[in-house]
Coordinates of C-alpha atoms in Angstrom, one line a residue:
M1 CA 26.3 -125.5 133.6
I2 CA 27.1 -126.8 137.1
P3 CA 23.9 -125.4 139.3
P4 CA 25.1 -122.6 142.2
N5 CA 23.8 -125.2 144.8
W6 CA 25.7 -127.7 143.6
R7 CA 29.1 -125.7 143.1
Y8 CA 28.8 -124.0 147.0
T9 CA 28.5 -127.0 148.2
W10 CA 31.7 -128.5 146.3
N11 CA 33.7 -125.7 147.0
N12 CA 32.2 -124.9 151.1
S13 CA 31.1 -128.5 152.6
A14 CA 32.5 -130.1 155.3
D15 CA 31.1 -133.5 154.2
P16 CA 34.1 -136.5 154.6
L17 CA 32.9 -137.6 150.7
L18 CA 33.2 -134.6 149.2
V19 CA 36.8 -134.1 151.0
R20 CA 38.0 -137.2 150.2
A21 CA 36.5 -136.3 146.2
H22 CA 39.0 -132.7 146.8
G23 CA 42.0 -135.0 147.8
L24 CA 41.5 -137.3 144.6
A25 CA 40.7 -134.6 142.3
A26 CA 44.1 -132.9 143.2
T27 CA 46.4 -136.0 142.6
I28 CA 45.2 -136.3 139.0
A29 CA 46.5 -133.6 137.4
R30 CA 50.2 -133.2 136.9
P31 CA 51.6 -130.4 139.4
S32 CA 52.6 -126.6 137.9
V33 CA 54.6 -124.0 139.4
T34 CA 54.5 -119.9 139.1
V35 CA 57.6 -118.0 138.9
S36 CA 56.2 -114.4 140.3
R37 CA 59.3 -112.4 139.5
P38 CA 59.7 -108.3 140.7
T39 CA 59.2 -105.4 138.2
D40 CA 61.3 -103.5 140.7
Q41 CA 63.1 -104.4 144.0
G42 CA 62.3 -107.8 146.2
P43 CA 62.6 -111.5 146.2
V44 CA 61.4 -114.3 142.6
L45 CA 58.8 -115.5 144.6
A46 CA 57.5 -119.2 143.1
Y47 CA 54.4 -121.3 144.4
G48 CA 53.5 -125.4 142.9
G49 CA 51.2 -127.6 143.6
L50 CA 47.4 -127.5 144.8
A51 CA 46.0 -125.0 142.4
H52 CA 43.8 -123.0 144.9
G53 CA 47.0 -121.9 145.7
L54 CA 47.3 -119.4 142.7
T55 CA 44.2 -117.9 144.3
H56 CA 45.1 -117.3 148.2
V57 CA 48.7 -118.3 148.6
L58 CA 50.8 -116.5 145.9
P59 CA 48.8 -113.2 145.5
F60 CA 48.8 -112.6 149.1
L61 CA 53.3 -113.1 149.7
E62 CA 53.4 -110.5 145.7
Q63 CA 51.4 -107.9 148.1
R64 CA 53.2 -108.3 150.8
R65 CA 56.1 -108.0 148.8
G66 CA 54.6 -104.5 147.4
T67 CA 55.9 -104.5 143.7
G68 CA 54.3 -105.7 140.3
S69 CA 54.8 -109.2 139.2
Q70 CA 55.4 -110.7 136.1
H71 CA 55.0 -114.6 136.1
S72 CA 55.7 -117.2 133.9
R73 CA 54.3 -121.4 134.6
R74 CA 55.5 -125.0 133.5
R75 CA 54.4 -128.2 134.5
T76 CA 56.6 -130.4 137.0
T77 CA 56.9 -133.1 139.6
W78 CA 55.5 -133.3 143.3
A79 CA 59.2 -135.4 143.6
E80 CA 60.9 -131.5 142.6
L81 CA 58.6 -129.4 144.7
A82 CA 59.5 -131.2 147.3
S83 CA 62.8 -131.1 147.1
G84 CA 63.5 -127.5 146.2
R85 CA 64.8 -128.4 142.2
A86 CA 61.6 -126.5 140.5
T87 CA 62.7 -123.9 141.0
P88 CA 66.4 -122.6 141.0
D89 CA 65.9 -119.3 139.9
A90 CA 63.3 -119.3 142.9
D91 CA 64.1 -117.0 146.0
L92 CA 61.3 -118.4 148.0
L93 CA 58.8 -121.5 147.0
A94 CA 55.2 -122.4 148.4
V95 CA 54.0 -125.4 147.5
G96 CA 50.6 -126.5 148.6
V97 CA 50.3 -129.9 149.3
L98 CA 47.6 -132.9 150.8
R99 CA 48.2 -133.5 154.6
R100 CA 48.9 -137.4 153.7
D101 CA 52.2 -135.6 151.7
A102 CA 52.8 -133.5 153.6
P103 CA 56.7 -133.6 155.5
G104 CA 56.6 -134.9 158.9
R105 CA 59.1 -132.7 160.5
P106 CA 59.6 -129.3 158.1
P107 CA 62.6 -129.7 156.6
R108 CA 65.2 -127.8 156.9
H109 CA 64.6 -123.9 155.5
C110 CA 61.1 -124.8 155.6
L111 CA 57.8 -123.8 157.6
L112 CA 54.6 -126.5 157.2
L113 CA 51.4 -123.9 158.0
P114 CA 48.0 -124.0 157.7
F115 CA 46.7 -124.7 153.6
R116 CA 44.0 -121.7 155.8
I117 CA 42.7 -120.7 158.7
N118 CA 39.1 -120.0 159.6
L119 CA 38.0 -118.0 162.2
S120 CA 34.8 -118.1 164.2
V121 CA 33.2 -116.8 167.6
P122 CA 31.0 -118.5 170.1
V123 CA 28.4 -116.4 171.3
G124 CA 25.7 -117.0 174.4
P125 CA 22.1 -116.8 175.3
D126 CA 23.1 -112.7 176.6
P127 CA 24.2 -110.0 173.7
Q128 CA 25.7 -108.1 176.7
D129 CA 28.7 -110.9 176.9
V130 CA 29.8 -110.3 172.8
L131 CA 31.3 -106.7 174.4
K132 CA 33.3 -108.2 176.9
R133 CA 35.0 -110.3 173.7
L134 CA 36.3 -107.0 172.7
S135 CA 39.3 -104.6 174.1
R136 CA 38.4 -102.1 176.9
K137 CA 39.9 -99.1 173.8
A138 CA 37.2 -100.7 171.2
R139 CA 34.3 -101.4 173.4
Q140 CA 34.5 -98.0 174.9
Q141 CA 34.6 -96.7 170.5
H142 CA 31.5 -98.4 170.1
T143 CA 29.5 -97.6 172.8
R144 CA 30.3 -94.2 171.8
E145 CA 29.5 -94.0 168.0
L146 CA 26.7 -96.2 168.3
R147 CA 24.9 -93.1 170.1
S148 CA 26.6 -90.0 167.8
R149 CA 26.3 -92.1 164.9
A150 CA 22.7 -93.7 166.0
R151 CA 24.2 -96.9 164.6
T152 CA 21.2 -99.4 163.9
L153 CA 21.4 -102.8 162.6
E154 CA 18.6 -103.3 159.7
V155 CA 17.4 -107.4 158.3
A156 CA 16.9 -106.9 154.6
T157 CA 14.6 -109.6 152.7
S158 CA 13.7 -108.4 149.8
E159 CA 15.8 -109.9 146.5
A160 CA 15.7 -105.8 145.6
D161 CA 18.0 -105.5 148.8
F162 CA 19.7 -108.0 147.9
H163 CA 21.0 -106.8 144.6
F164 CA 21.4 -102.9 146.1
F165 CA 23.7 -104.4 148.4
Y166 CA 25.8 -106.7 146.0
D167 CA 25.7 -103.6 142.9
G168 CA 26.6 -100.8 145.6
M169 CA 28.4 -102.7 148.7
H170 CA 29.7 -105.6 148.1
R171 CA 31.6 -105.5 144.0
P172 CA 32.8 -102.1 145.7
T173 CA 34.4 -102.7 148.1
M174 CA 36.0 -105.8 146.6
R175 CA 37.2 -103.5 143.2
N176 CA 38.4 -100.9 145.8
R177 CA 40.2 -102.8 147.9
H178 CA 41.5 -106.0 146.2
R179 CA 41.8 -104.6 142.4
D180 CA 42.9 -107.2 140.1
A181 CA 43.1 -110.2 143.5
A182 CA 38.9 -109.8 144.4
R183 CA 37.7 -112.8 144.1
S184 CA 34.4 -113.0 145.4
E185 CA 30.6 -115.8 144.7
E186 CA 28.7 -115.3 141.9
R187 CA 25.5 -113.3 141.8
Q188 CA 23.7 -116.0 140.8
S189 CA 25.3 -118.6 143.6
A190 CA 25.2 -115.0 146.3
L191 CA 21.6 -115.1 145.7
V192 CA 20.4 -118.6 145.9
C193 CA 23.0 -119.8 148.1
L194 CA 23.5 -117.1 150.4
F195 CA 20.3 -114.6 150.7
R196 CA 17.9 -117.3 149.7
R197 CA 19.4 -119.2 153.3
G198 CA 20.3 -116.7 155.4
V199 CA 20.7 -113.2 156.4
L200 CA 21.4 -110.2 155.0
F201 CA 22.3 -107.3 157.1
F202 CA 22.7 -103.9 156.4
L203 CA 24.4 -101.1 159.0
C204 CA 22.6 -97.5 159.1
E205 CA 23.6 -94.4 160.3
S206 CA 20.8 -92.4 160.9
G207 CA 18.5 -94.3 158.8
R208 CA 20.9 -94.5 156.2
R209 CA 22.8 -97.2 154.5
V210 CA 26.6 -97.8 154.9
A211 CA 27.7 -100.8 155.1
G212 CA 26.1 -104.6 154.5
M213 CA 26.9 -108.0 155.2
L214 CA 25.6 -111.1 153.7
C215 CA 25.6 -114.8 155.9
R216 CA 24.3 -118.0 155.6
Q217 CA 22.6 -119.6 158.2
E218 CA 23.8 -123.7 158.9
G219 CA 22.6 -125.2 161.9
S220 CA 22.9 -123.3 164.8
T221 CA 26.4 -121.3 162.9
L222 CA 25.9 -118.1 161.3
V223 CA 28.2 -117.6 158.5
I224 CA 29.4 -114.1 157.1
R225 CA 30.3 -114.7 153.3
L226 CA 29.9 -111.2 151.7
A227 CA 31.0 -108.2 153.1
G228 CA 30.8 -104.1 151.8
V229 CA 30.3 -100.3 152.4
E230 CA 28.8 -97.3 150.7
A231 CA 30.2 -97.3 146.9
G232 CA 33.4 -99.0 148.7
G233 CA 34.3 -96.0 150.1
E234 CA 37.3 -95.7 152.4
E235 CA 36.0 -93.7 155.3
P236 CA 33.7 -96.2 156.7
Y237 CA 37.7 -98.5 157.4
R238 CA 38.0 -94.8 159.7
S239 CA 35.6 -94.8 161.4
G240 CA 34.8 -98.1 163.2
T241 CA 31.9 -99.3 161.1
Y242 CA 32.6 -102.8 160.1
M243 CA 33.3 -103.6 164.0
A244 CA 30.0 -101.5 165.0
M245 CA 29.0 -104.3 162.4
Y246 CA 30.3 -107.4 163.9
V247 CA 29.3 -106.4 167.0
L248 CA 25.6 -106.1 166.4
I249 CA 25.7 -109.7 164.1
L250 CA 26.7 -111.4 167.2
Q251 CA 24.2 -109.6 169.3
W252 CA 21.8 -110.6 166.5
A253 CA 23.0 -113.9 166.8
A254 CA 23.0 -114.5 170.6
E255 CA 19.2 -112.9 171.0
H256 CA 17.6 -115.6 168.0
G257 CA 19.7 -118.4 169.6
L258 CA 22.6 -119.5 167.7
T259 CA 25.7 -121.2 169.5
R260 CA 28.5 -119.6 166.5
V261 CA 29.2 -117.1 164.3
D262 CA 31.6 -118.1 161.8
L263 CA 33.7 -115.2 160.4
S264 CA 35.4 -116.8 157.9
G265 CA 38.8 -118.0 156.8
C266 CA 42.9 -115.8 155.6
E267 CA 46.7 -117.0 155.0
P268 CA 48.0 -118.0 157.6
F269 CA 50.1 -114.6 158.2
L270 CA 49.8 -112.8 161.4
S271 CA 50.7 -109.7 159.3
K272 CA 47.2 -110.5 157.4
G273 CA 45.0 -107.1 157.9
I274 CA 41.8 -109.4 158.0
F275 CA 43.4 -111.6 161.0
Q276 CA 45.0 -108.8 163.1
F277 CA 41.0 -106.8 162.6
K278 CA 39.2 -109.7 164.3
R279 CA 41.6 -110.7 166.3
K280 CA 40.0 -107.9 167.9
M281 CA 36.9 -110.2 169.1
H282 CA 39.3 -112.8 170.6
P283 CA 37.6 -115.3 168.3
E284 CA 38.4 -119.2 168.3
V285 CA 41.7 -119.8 165.6
A286 CA 41.0 -123.4 163.8
L287 CA 41.7 -125.6 160.5
P288 CA 38.5 -124.4 157.7
G289 CA 35.9 -127.6 158.2
N290 CA 35.7 -127.7 154.6
H291 CA 38.0 -129.4 151.8
F292 CA 41.1 -126.7 153.2
R293 CA 41.2 -128.8 156.6
E294 CA 43.5 -131.2 154.4
K295 CA 45.6 -128.9 152.7
R296 CA 48.8 -127.8 154.1
L297 CA 51.7 -124.9 153.0
V298 CA 55.2 -125.4 152.9
L299 CA 57.3 -122.5 153.4
R300 CA 60.8 -123.4 151.9
V301 CA 63.4 -120.6 151.5
L302 CA 66.3 -121.8 148.3
R303 CA 68.0 -118.4 148.4
D304 CA 69.4 -116.2 151.1
T305 CA 68.9 -112.2 150.4
P306 CA 68.2 -109.3 152.0
Q307 CA 64.5 -109.2 150.5
V308 CA 64.0 -112.4 151.4
R309 CA 65.0 -112.0 155.4
D310 CA 63.1 -108.4 155.3
L311 CA 59.3 -110.7 153.3
L312 CA 60.3 -113.3 156.3
T313 CA 60.5 -111.1 159.0
A314 CA 57.4 -108.5 158.2
N315 CA 54.8 -112.0 158.3
P316 CA 54.9 -114.0 161.1
A317 CA 53.5 -117.7 160.4
L318 CA 51.3 -119.2 162.0
T319 CA 52.8 -123.0 162.2
F320 CA 52.2 -126.4 163.1
G321 CA 53.7 -126.2 166.3
A322 CA 54.7 -129.8 168.6
G323 CA 52.0 -129.5 170.9
K324 CA 47.8 -129.0 170.4
G325 CA 47.2 -126.3 167.6
L326 CA 49.1 -123.2 166.3
E327 CA 52.2 -122.0 167.0
A328 CA 52.7 -118.0 165.8
V329 CA 56.6 -117.4 164.2
Y330 CA 58.3 -114.6 164.3
F331 CA 62.1 -114.5 162.6
H332 CA 64.1 -111.6 163.1
D333 CA 68.2 -111.0 163.2
Q334 CA 70.7 -108.2 164.1
D335 CA 69.0 -105.5 161.6
R336 CA 65.7 -106.6 162.0
S337 CA 63.6 -106.7 165.4
A338 CA 61.1 -109.7 165.5
R339 CA 57.4 -108.1 164.9
T340 CA 55.9 -109.1 167.5
D341 CA 53.2 -105.8 167.3
L342 CA 51.8 -108.6 165.3
R343 CA 49.8 -110.2 167.8
W344 CA 49.1 -113.8 168.3
E345 CA 47.0 -114.7 171.0
C346 CA 44.0 -115.9 170.3
P347 CA 42.3 -119.1 171.4
G348 CA 43.7 -121.9 169.3
V349 CA 47.5 -120.2 168.5
S350 CA 48.8 -122.0 171.6
G351 CA 52.1 -119.9 171.9
H352 CA 55.2 -118.1 169.6
R353 CA 58.8 -118.4 169.0
T354 CA 61.5 -116.1 167.9
V355 CA 63.5 -117.7 164.8
D356 CA 66.9 -116.3 164.4
L357 CA 67.5 -116.0 161.0
D358 CA 71.0 -116.3 161.0
E359 CA 70.1 -120.2 162.1
F360 CA 67.6 -120.8 160.1
L361 CA 68.6 -119.3 156.7
A362 CA 72.4 -120.5 157.5
G363 CA 74.3 -122.8 154.2
L364 CA 71.7 -121.3 151.5
P365 CA 73.5 -119.8 149.1
G366 CA 73.1 -116.3 149.2
S367 CA 74.5 -112.7 150.7
P368 CA 73.1 -111.4 153.8
R369 CA 73.5 -107.6 153.7
R370 CA 71.0 -105.1 156.2
S371 CA 68.0 -104.7 154.9
L372 CA 67.9 -103.0 151.6
T373 CA 63.7 -102.2 150.9
G374 CA 62.6 -101.9 154.6
Q375 CA 59.9 -103.2 155.8
P376 CA 56.5 -104.0 154.5
T377 CA 53.8 -102.0 155.3
L378 CA 50.9 -103.9 156.8
S379 CA 48.2 -103.9 154.3

């Protein structure tokens, strides 16, 4: 049995030797491709290449498609994935590759994306500076509800507190929010690698614990790793509970001499709900420090259909631009407006551009018509 510390280090360390070992391991196995067919209307999706995409990329795209899925999987080759020949019956193909194997310039009908992005907030010595990062509306709500709900931050230290959080908050929240797509740190790993090497916080309202976050301390950085609300309920999302907890933890970090709070990462799409939520704290967007830093995602359109156009329009992406930093890409056509309501402005994102789907998809087989499914809702 692999010790939890070893497994955690393998998955999360930024050590260059381990990052290179990940790359070596990725090239040993023959790649596979998984095709995801909708049980109702929607584009046929496919993912191939680096195995982590089956737990990060494909579930996100399926969620945004908004229907049930039927999977089929087969072995393929890197050459077939690079050309799109691996899945002739798919509408959209995502391929996870190592940075060294990524195209210097995206081929026609393709986008080159980071595999994942990381969000973090620098903190200074003054805890009040944290509030200045918030919008006026979010700042006013936080101040108002801090008083009206008698919110306080508790630092918990016993293993009983850990199990209370893990069983009563974290697991129910993951189950209710993500269902079959839920993924998290196993209990023993969370206990050994997070709780014993970090801090467990509870947000209390009038003395009752309503939410919690388990963080790991790495030098002067506090890394937020696991979160949850009481019984996994929905009410805390409507009452600003999560935002209050983030603000209080950022202030705690400032008070205790830390210089950065790592908010963790997500897929490189502006429609990712957690990106839009955390963007309210004006975090810095960067490539992850661990093995994901050396991974890339090539998103290739294979067929021009109304459902593909709906999906691209509803999910603006963060791509590698011509200059430094990332660039937001918004799609549109005469029937679909660019989703500029999904904001991109963050340090680390240098700008944005809009792309006409008629130009981007020109030459592909298909029958573009007016939207049949409408725009998927923001998750």
